Tab-separated table of N, CA and C in Angstrom:
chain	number	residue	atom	x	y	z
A	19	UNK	N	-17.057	-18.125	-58.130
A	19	UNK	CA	-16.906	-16.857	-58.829
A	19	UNK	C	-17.523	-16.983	-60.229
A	20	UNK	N	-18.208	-15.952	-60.695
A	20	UNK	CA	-18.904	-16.201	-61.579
A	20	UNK	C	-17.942	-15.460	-63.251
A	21	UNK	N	-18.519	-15.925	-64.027
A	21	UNK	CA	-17.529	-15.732	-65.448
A	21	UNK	C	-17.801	-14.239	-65.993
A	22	UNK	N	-16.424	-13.853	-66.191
A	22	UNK	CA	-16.316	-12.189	-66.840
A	22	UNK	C	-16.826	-12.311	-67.737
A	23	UNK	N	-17.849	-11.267	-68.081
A	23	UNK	CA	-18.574	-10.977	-69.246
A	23	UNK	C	-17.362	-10.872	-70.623
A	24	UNK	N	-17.901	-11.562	-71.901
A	24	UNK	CA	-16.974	-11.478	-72.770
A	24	UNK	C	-16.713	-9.831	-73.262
A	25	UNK	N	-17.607	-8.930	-73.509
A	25	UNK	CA	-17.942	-8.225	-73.693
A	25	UNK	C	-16.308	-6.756	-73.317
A	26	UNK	N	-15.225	-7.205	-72.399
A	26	UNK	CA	-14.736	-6.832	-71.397
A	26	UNK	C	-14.766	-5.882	-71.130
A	27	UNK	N	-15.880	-5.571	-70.137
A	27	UNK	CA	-16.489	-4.461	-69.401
A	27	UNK	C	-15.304	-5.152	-68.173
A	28	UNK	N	-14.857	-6.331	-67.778
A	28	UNK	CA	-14.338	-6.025	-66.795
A	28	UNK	C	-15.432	-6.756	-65.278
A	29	UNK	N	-16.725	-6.593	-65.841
A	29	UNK	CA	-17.228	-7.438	-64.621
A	29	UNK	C	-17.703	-8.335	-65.464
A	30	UNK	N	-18.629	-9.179	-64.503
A	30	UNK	CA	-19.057	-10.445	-64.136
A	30	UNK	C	-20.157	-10.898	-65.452
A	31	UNK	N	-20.645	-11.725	-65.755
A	31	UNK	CA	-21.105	-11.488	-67.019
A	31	UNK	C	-22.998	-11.515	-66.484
A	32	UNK	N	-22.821	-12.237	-65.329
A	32	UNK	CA	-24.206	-11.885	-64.330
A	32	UNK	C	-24.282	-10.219	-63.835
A	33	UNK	N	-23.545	-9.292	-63.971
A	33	UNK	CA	-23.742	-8.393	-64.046
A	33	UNK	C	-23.533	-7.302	-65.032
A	34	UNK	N	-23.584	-7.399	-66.018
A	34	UNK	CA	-23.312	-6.976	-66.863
A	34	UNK	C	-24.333	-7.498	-68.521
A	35	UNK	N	-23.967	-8.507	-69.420
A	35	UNK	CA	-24.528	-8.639	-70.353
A	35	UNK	C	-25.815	-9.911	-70.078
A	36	UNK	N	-25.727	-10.470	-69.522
A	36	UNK	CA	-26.327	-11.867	-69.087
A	36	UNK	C	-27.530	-11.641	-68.780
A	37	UNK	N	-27.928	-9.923	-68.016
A	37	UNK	CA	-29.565	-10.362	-68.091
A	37	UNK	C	-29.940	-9.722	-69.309
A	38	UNK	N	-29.524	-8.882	-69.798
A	38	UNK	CA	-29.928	-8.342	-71.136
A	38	UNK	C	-30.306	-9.987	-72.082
A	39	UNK	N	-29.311	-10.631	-72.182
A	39	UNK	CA	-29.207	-11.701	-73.039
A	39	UNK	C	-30.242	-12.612	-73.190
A	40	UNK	N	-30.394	-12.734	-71.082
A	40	UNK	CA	-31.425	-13.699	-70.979
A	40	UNK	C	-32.954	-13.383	-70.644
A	41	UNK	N	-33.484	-11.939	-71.160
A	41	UNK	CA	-34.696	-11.400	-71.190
A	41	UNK	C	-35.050	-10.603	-70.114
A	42	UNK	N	-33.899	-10.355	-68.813
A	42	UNK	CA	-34.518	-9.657	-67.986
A	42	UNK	C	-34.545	-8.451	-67.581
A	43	UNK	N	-33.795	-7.775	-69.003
A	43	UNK	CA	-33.615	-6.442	-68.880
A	43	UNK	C	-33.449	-6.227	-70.209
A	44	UNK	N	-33.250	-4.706	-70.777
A	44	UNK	CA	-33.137	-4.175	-72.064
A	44	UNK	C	-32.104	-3.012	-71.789
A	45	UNK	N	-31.096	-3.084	-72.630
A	45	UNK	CA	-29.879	-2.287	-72.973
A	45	UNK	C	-30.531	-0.596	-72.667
A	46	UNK	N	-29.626	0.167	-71.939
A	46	UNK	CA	-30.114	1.696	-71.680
A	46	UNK	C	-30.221	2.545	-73.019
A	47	UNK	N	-28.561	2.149	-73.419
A	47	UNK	CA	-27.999	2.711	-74.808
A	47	UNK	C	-27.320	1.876	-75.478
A	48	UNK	N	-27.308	2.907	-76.735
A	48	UNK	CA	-26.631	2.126	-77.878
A	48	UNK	C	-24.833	0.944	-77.657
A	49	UNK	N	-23.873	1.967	-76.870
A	49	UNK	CA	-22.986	1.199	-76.136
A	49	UNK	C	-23.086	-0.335	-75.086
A	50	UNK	N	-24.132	-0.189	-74.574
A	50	UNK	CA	-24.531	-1.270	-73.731
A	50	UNK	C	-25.744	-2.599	-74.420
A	51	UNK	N	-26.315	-1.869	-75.577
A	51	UNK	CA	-26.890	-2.597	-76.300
A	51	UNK	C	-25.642	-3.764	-77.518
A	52	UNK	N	-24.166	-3.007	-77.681
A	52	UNK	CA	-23.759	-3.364	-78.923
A	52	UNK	C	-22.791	-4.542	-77.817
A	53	UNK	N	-22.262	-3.481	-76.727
A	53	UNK	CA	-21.631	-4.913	-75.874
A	53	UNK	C	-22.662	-6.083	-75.804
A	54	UNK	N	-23.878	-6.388	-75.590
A	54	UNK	CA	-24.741	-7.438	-75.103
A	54	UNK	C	-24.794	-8.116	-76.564
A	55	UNK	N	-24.503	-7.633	-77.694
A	55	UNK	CA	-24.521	-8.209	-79.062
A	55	UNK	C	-23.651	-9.356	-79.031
A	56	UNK	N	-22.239	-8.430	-78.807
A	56	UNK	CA	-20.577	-9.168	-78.933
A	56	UNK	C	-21.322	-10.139	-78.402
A	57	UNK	N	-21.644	-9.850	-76.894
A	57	UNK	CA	-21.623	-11.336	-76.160
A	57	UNK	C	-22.418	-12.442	-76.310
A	58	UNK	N	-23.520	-11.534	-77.454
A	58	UNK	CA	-24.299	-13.336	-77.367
A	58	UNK	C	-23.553	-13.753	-78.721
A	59	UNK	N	-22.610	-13.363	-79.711
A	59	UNK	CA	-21.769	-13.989	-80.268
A	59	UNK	C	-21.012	-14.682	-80.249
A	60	UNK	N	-20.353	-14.406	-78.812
A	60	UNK	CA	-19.234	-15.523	-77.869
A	60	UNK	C	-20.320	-16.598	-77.278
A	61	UNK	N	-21.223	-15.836	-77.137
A	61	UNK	CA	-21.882	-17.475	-76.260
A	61	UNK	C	-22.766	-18.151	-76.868
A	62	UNK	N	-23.324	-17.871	-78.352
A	62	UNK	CA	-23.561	-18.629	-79.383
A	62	UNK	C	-25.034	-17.830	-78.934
A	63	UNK	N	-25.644	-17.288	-78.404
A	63	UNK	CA	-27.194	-16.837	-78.363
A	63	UNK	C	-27.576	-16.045	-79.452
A	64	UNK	N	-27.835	-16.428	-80.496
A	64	UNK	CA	-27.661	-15.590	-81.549
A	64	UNK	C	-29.504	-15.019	-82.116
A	65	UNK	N	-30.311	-16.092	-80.900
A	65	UNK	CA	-31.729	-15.040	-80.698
A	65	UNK	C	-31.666	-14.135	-80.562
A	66	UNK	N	-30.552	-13.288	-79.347
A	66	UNK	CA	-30.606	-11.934	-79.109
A	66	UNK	C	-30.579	-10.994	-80.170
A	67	UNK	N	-29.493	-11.738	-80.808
A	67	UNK	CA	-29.088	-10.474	-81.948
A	67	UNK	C	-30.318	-10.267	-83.117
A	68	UNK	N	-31.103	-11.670	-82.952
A	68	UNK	CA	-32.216	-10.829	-83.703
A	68	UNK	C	-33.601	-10.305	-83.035
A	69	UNK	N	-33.816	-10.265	-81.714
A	69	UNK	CA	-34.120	-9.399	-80.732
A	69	UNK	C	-34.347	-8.274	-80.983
A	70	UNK	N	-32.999	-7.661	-81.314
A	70	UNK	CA	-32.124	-6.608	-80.620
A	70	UNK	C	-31.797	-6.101	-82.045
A	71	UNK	N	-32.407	-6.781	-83.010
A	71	UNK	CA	-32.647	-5.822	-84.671
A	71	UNK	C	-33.527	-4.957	-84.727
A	72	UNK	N	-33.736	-3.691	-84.931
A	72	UNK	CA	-34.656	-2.717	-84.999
A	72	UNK	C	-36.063	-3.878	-85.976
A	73	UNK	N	-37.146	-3.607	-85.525
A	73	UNK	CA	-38.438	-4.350	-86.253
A	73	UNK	C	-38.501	-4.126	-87.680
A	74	UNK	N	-38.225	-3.199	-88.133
A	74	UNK	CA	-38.334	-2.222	-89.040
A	74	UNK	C	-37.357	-3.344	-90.256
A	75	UNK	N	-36.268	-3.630	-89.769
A	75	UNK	CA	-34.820	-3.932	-90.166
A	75	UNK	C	-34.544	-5.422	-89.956
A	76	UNK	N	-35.612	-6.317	-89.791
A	76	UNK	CA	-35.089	-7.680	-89.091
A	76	UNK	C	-35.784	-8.797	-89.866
A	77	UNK	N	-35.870	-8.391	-91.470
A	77	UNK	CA	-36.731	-9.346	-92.221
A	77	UNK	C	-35.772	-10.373	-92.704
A	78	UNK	N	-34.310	-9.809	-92.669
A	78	UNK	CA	-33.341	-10.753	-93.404
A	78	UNK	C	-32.526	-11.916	-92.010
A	79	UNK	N	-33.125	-11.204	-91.064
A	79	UNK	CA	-31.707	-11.806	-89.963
A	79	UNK	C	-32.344	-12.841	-88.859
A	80	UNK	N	-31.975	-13.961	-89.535
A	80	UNK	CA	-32.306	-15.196	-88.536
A	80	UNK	C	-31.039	-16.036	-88.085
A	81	UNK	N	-31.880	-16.147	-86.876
A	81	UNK	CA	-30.553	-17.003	-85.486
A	81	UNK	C	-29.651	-18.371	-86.341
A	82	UNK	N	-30.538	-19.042	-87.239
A	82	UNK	CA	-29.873	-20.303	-87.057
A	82	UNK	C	-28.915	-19.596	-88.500
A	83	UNK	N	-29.008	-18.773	-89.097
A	83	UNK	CA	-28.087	-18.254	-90.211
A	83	UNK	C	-26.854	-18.260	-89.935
A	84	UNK	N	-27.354	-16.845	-88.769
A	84	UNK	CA	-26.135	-16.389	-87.811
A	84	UNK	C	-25.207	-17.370	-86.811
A	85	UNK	N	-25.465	-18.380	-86.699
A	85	UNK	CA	-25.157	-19.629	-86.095
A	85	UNK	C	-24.188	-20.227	-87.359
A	86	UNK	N	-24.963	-20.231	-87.931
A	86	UNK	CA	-23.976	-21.320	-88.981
A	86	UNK	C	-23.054	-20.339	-89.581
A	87	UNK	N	-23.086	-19.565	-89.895
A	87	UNK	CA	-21.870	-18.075	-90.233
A	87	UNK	C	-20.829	-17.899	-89.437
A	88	UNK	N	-21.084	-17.603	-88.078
A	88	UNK	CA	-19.935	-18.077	-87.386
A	88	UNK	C	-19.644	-19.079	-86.142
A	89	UNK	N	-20.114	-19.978	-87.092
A	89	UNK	CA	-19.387	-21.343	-85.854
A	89	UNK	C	-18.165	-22.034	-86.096
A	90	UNK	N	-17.229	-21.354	-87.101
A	90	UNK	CA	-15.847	-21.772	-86.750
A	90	UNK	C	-14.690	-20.742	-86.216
A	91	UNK	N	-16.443	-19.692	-86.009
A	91	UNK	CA	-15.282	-17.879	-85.303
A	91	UNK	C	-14.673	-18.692	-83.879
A	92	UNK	N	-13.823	-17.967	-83.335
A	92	UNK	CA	-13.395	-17.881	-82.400
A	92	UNK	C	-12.828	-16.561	-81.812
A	93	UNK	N	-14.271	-15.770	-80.912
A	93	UNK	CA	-14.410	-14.305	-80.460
A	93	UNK	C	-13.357	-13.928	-79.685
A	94	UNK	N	-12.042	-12.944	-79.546
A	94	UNK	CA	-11.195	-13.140	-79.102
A	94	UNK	C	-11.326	-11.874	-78.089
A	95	UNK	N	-11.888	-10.465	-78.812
A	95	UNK	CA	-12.173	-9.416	-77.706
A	95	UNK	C	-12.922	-8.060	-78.700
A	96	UNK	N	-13.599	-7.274	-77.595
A	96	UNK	CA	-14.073	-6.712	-78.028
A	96	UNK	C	-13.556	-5.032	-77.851
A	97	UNK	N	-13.211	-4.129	-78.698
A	97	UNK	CA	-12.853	-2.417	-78.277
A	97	UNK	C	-13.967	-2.014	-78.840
A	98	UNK	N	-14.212	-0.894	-77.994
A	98	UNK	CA	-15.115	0.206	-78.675
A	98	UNK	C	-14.724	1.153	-78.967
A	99	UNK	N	-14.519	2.030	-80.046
A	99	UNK	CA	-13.465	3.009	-80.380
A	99	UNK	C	-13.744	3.979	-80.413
A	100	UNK	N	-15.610	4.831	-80.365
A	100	UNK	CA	-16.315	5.861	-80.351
A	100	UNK	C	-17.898	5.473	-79.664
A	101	UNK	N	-18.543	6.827	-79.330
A	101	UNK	CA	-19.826	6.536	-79.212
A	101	UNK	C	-20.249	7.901	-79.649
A	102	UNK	N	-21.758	8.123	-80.081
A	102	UNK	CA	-22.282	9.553	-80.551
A	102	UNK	C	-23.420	8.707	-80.282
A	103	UNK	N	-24.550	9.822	-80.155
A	103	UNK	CA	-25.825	9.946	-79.542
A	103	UNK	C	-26.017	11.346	-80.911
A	104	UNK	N	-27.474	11.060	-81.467
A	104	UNK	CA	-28.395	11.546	-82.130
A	104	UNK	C	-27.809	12.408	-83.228
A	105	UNK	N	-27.467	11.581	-83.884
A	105	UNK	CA	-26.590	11.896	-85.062
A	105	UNK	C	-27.117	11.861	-86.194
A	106	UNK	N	-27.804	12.743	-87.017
A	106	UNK	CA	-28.472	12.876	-87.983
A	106	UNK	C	-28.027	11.867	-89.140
A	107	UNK	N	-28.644	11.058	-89.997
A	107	UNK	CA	-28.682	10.431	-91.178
A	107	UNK	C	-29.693	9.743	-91.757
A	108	UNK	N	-29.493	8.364	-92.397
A	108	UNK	CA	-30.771	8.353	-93.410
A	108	UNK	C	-31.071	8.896	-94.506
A	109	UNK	N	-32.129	8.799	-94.997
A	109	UNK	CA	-32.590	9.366	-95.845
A	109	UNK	C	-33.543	10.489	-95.243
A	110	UNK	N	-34.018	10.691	-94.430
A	110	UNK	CA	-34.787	11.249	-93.963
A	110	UNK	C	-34.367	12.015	-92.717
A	111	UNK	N	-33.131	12.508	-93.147
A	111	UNK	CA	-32.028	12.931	-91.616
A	111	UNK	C	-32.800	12.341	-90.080
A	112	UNK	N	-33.101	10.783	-90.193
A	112	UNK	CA	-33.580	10.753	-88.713
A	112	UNK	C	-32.443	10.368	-87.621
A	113	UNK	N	-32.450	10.656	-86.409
A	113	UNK	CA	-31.638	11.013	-85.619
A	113	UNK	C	-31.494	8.943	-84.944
A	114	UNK	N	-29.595	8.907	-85.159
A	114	UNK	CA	-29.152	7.672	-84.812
A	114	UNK	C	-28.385	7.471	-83.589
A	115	UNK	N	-28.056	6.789	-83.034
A	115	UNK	CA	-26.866	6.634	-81.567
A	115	UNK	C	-25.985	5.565	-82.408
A	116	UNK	N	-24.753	6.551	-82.413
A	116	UNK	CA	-23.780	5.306	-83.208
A	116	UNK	C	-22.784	4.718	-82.338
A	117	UNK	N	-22.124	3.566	-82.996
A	117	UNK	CA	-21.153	3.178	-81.889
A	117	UNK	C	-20.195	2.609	-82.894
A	118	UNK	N	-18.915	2.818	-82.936
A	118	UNK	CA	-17.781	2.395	-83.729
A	118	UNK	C	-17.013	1.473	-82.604
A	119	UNK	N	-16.574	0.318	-83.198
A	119	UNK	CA	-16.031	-1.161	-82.429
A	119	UNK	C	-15.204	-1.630	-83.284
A	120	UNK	N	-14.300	-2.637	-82.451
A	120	UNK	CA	-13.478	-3.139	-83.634
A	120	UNK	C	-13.578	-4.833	-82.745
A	121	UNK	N	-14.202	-5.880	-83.567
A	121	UNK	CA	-13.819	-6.886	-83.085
A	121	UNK	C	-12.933	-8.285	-83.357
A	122	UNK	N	-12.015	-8.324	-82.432
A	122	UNK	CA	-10.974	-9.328	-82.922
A	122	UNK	C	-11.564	-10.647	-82.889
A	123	UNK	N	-10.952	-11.227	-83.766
A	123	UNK	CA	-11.775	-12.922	-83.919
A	123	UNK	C	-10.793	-13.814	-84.197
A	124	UNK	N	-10.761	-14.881	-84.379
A	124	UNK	CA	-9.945	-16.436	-85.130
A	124	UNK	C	-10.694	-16.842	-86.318
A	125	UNK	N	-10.238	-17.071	-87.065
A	125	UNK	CA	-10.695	-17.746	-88.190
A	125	UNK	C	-9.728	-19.007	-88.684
A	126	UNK	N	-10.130	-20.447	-88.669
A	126	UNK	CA	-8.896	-21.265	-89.203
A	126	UNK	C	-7.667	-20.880	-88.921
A	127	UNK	N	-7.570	-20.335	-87.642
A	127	UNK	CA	-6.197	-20.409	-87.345
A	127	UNK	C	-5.794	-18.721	-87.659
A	128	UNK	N	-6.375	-18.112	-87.907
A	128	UNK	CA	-5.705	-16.639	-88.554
A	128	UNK	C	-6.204	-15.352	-87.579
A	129	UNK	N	-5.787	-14.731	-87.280
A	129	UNK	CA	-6.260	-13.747	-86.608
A	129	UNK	C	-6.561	-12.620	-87.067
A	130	UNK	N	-8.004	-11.898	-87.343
A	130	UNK	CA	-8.677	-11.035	-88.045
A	130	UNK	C	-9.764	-10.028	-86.942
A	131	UNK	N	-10.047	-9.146	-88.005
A	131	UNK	CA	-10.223	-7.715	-87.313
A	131	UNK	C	-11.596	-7.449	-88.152
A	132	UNK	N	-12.757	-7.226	-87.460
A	132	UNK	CA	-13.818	-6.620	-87.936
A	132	UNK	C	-14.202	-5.497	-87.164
A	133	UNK	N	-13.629	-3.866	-88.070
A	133	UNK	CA	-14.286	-2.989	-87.808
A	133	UNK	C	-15.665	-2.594	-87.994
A	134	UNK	N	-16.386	-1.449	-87.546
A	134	UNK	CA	-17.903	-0.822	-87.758
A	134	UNK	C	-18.332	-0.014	-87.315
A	135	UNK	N	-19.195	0.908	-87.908
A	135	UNK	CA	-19.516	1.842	-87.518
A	135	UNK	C	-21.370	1.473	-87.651
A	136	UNK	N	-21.827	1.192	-86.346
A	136	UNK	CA	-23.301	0.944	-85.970
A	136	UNK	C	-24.178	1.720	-85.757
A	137	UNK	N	-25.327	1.893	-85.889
A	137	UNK	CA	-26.435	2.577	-86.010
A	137	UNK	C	-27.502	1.782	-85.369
A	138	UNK	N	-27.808	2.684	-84.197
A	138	UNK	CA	-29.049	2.363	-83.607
A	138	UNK	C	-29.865	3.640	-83.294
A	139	UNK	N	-31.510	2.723	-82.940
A	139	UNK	CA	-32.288	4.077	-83.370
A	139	UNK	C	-33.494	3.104	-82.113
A	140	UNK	N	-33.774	3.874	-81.238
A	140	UNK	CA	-34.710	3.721	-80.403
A	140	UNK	C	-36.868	3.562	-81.032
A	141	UNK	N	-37.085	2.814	-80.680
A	141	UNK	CA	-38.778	2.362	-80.735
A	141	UNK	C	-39.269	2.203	-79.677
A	142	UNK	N	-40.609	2.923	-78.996
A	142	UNK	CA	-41.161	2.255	-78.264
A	142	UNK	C	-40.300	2.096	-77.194
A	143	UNK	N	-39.788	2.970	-76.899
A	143	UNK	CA	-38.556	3.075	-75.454
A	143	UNK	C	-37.904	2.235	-75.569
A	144	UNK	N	-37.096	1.260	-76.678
A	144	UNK	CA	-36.118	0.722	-76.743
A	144	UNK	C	-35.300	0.979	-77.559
A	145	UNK	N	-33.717	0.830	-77.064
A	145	UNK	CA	-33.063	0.598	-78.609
A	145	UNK	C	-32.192	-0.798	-78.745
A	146	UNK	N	-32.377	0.177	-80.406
A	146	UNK	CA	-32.306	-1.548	-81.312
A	146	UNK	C	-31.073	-1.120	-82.682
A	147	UNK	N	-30.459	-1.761	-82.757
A	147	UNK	CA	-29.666	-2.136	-84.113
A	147	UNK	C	-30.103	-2.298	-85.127
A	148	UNK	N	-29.917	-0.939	-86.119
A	148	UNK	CA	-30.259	-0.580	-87.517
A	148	UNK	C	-29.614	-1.691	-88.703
A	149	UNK	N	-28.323	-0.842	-88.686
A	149	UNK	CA	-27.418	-1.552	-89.421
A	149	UNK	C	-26.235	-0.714	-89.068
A	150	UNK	N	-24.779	-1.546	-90.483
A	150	UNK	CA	-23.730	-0.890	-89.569
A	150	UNK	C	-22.512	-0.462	-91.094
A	151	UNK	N	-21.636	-0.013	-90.969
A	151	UNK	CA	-21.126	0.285	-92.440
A	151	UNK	C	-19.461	-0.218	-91.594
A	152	UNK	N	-19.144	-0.999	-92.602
A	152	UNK	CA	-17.474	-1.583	-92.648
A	152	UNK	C	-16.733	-0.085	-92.176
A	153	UNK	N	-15.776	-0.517	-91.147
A	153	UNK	CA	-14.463	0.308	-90.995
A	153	UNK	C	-13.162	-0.379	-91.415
A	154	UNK	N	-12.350	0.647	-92.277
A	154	UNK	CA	-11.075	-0.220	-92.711
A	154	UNK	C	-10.425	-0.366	-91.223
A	155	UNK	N	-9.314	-1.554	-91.152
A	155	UNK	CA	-8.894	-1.553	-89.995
A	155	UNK	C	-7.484	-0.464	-90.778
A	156	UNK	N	-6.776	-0.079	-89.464
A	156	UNK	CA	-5.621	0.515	-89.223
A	156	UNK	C	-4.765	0.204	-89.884
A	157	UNK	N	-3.974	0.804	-90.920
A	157	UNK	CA	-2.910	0.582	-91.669
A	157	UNK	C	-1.854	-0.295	-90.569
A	158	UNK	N	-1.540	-0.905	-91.165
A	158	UNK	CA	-0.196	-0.836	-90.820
A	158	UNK	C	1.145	-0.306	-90.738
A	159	UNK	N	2.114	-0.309	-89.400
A	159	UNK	CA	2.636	1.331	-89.014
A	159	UNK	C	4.039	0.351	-88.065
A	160	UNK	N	5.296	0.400	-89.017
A	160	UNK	CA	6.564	0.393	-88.739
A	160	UNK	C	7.172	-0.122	-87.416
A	161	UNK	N	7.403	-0.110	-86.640
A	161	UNK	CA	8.107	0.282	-85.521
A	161	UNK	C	9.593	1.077	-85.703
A	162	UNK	N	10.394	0.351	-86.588
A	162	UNK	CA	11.636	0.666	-87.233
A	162	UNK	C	11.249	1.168	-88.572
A	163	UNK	N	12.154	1.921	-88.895
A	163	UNK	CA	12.335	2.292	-90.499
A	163	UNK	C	12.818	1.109	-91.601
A	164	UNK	N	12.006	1.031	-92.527
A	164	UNK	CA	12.697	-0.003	-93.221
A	164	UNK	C	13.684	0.156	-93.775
A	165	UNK	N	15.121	-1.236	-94.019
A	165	UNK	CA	16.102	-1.162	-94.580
A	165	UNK	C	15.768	-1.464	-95.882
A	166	UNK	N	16.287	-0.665	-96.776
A	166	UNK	CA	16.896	-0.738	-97.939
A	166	UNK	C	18.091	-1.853	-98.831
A	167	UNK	N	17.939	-1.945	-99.725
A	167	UNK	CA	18.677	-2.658	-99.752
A	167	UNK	C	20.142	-2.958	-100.238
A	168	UNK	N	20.380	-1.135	-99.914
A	168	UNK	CA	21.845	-0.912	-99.677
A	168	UNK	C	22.326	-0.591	-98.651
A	169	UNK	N	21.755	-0.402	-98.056
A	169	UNK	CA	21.667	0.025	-96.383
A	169	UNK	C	22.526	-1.309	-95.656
A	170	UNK	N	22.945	-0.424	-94.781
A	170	UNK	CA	24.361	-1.787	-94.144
A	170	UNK	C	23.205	-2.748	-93.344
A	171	UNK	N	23.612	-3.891	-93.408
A	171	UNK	CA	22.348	-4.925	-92.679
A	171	UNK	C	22.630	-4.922	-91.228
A	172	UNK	N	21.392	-4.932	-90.856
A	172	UNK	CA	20.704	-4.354	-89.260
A	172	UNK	C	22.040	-5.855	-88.213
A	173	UNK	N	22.017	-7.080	-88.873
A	173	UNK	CA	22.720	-7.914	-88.067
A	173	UNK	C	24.072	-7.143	-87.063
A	174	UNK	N	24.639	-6.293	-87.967
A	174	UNK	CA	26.267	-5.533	-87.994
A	174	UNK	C	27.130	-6.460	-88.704
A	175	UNK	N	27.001	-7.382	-89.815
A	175	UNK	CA	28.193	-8.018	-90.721
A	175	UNK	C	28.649	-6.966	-91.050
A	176	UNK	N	28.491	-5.352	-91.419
A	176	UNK	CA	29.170	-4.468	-92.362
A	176	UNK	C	28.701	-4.863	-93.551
A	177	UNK	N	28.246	-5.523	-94.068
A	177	UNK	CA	27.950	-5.677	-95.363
A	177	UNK	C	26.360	-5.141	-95.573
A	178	UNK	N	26.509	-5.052	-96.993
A	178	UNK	CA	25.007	-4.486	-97.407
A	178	UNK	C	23.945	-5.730	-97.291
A	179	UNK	N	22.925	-4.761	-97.042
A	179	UNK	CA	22.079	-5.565	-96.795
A	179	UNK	C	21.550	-7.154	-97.775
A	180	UNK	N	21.715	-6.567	-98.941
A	180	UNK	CA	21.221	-7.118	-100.033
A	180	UNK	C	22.264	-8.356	-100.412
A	181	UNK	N	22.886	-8.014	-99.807
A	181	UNK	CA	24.214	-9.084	-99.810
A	181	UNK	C	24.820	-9.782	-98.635
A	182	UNK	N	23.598	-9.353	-97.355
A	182	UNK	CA	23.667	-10.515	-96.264
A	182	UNK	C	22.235	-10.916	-96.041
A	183	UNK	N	21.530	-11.013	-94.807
A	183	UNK	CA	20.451	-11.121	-94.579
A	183	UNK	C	19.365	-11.127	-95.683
A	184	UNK	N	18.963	-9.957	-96.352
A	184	UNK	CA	18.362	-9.527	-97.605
A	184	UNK	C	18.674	-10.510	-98.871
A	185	UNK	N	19.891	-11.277	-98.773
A	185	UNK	CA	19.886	-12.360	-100.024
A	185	UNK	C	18.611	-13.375	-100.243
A	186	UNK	N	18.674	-12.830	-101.627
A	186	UNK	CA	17.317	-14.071	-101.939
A	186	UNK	C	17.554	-15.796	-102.037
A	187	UNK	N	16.993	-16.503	-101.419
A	187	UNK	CA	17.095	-17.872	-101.031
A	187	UNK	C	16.273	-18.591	-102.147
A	188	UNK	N	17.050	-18.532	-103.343
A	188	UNK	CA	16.505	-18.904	-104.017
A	188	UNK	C	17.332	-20.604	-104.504
């Protein structure tokens, strides 16, 4: 059985990102171009990604950079959170295919979140990766209401909070 594409589309990575990766095909769209990115990130192919840089846009971005930048990542998964097709911007309102992603990673042990909002723009019947602008990740959001710290403590001692659980351990 062959290995799920990291990408998680869910199939096989021979069907899915693997020939893109390995030259024998080219991404339809911007969505299928940004999954084949993730994945040569997980699998260290980091030629693709400069491939797969618009020509225009690819004076700064070399493989062995991108290699040494993240070789202590550890790619954990990939969401895609939007897609749009021919979306005016630029300077020159020229028309983009965007794709907003959020990808989870490892760092030294820590678990971190790189949002984005990507821009690709077709040449020569291909498309290719412009550039991309930071997304904040998602606030953070409760499950419970927070106690106070007069508020009777959540344990049930009856006592206030601030004067069970909530005591400072100092």
């Amino acid at each position: 059985m062959s290995q799920l594409c990291p990408c998680g589309s869910g199939q096989s990575l021979d069907q899915c990102c693997g020939p893109h990766i390995e030259g024998a095909s080219w991404p339809q769209n911007a969505e299928s171009l940004m999954r084949s990115r993730y994945s040569a990130y997980v699998l260290g192919r980091h030629q693709w990604l400069v491939e797969t840089t618009h020509p225009d846009y690819r004076e700064n971005v070399d493989a062995d950079k991108l290699a040494e930048q993240t070789r202590d990542i550890t790619w954990l998964r990939l969401d895609i959170a939007a897609t749009e097709n021919d979306v005016p911007a630029g300077e020159h309102g020229e028309l983009f295919d965007v794709v907003e992603f959020y990808a989870y990673y490892e760092l030294e042990g820590i678990p971190r979140q790189l949002g984005e909002r990507s821009f690709f723009q077709r040449k020569d019947d291909k498309i290719y990766y412009v550039d991309g602008v930071a997304l904040r990740p998602d606030a953070y959001r409760r499950q419970e209401p927070k106690v106070g710290r007069n508020d009777p403590c959540p344990c049930g001692s009856g006592k206030k909070y601030k004067k069970c659980c909530g005591a400072s351990k100092s």
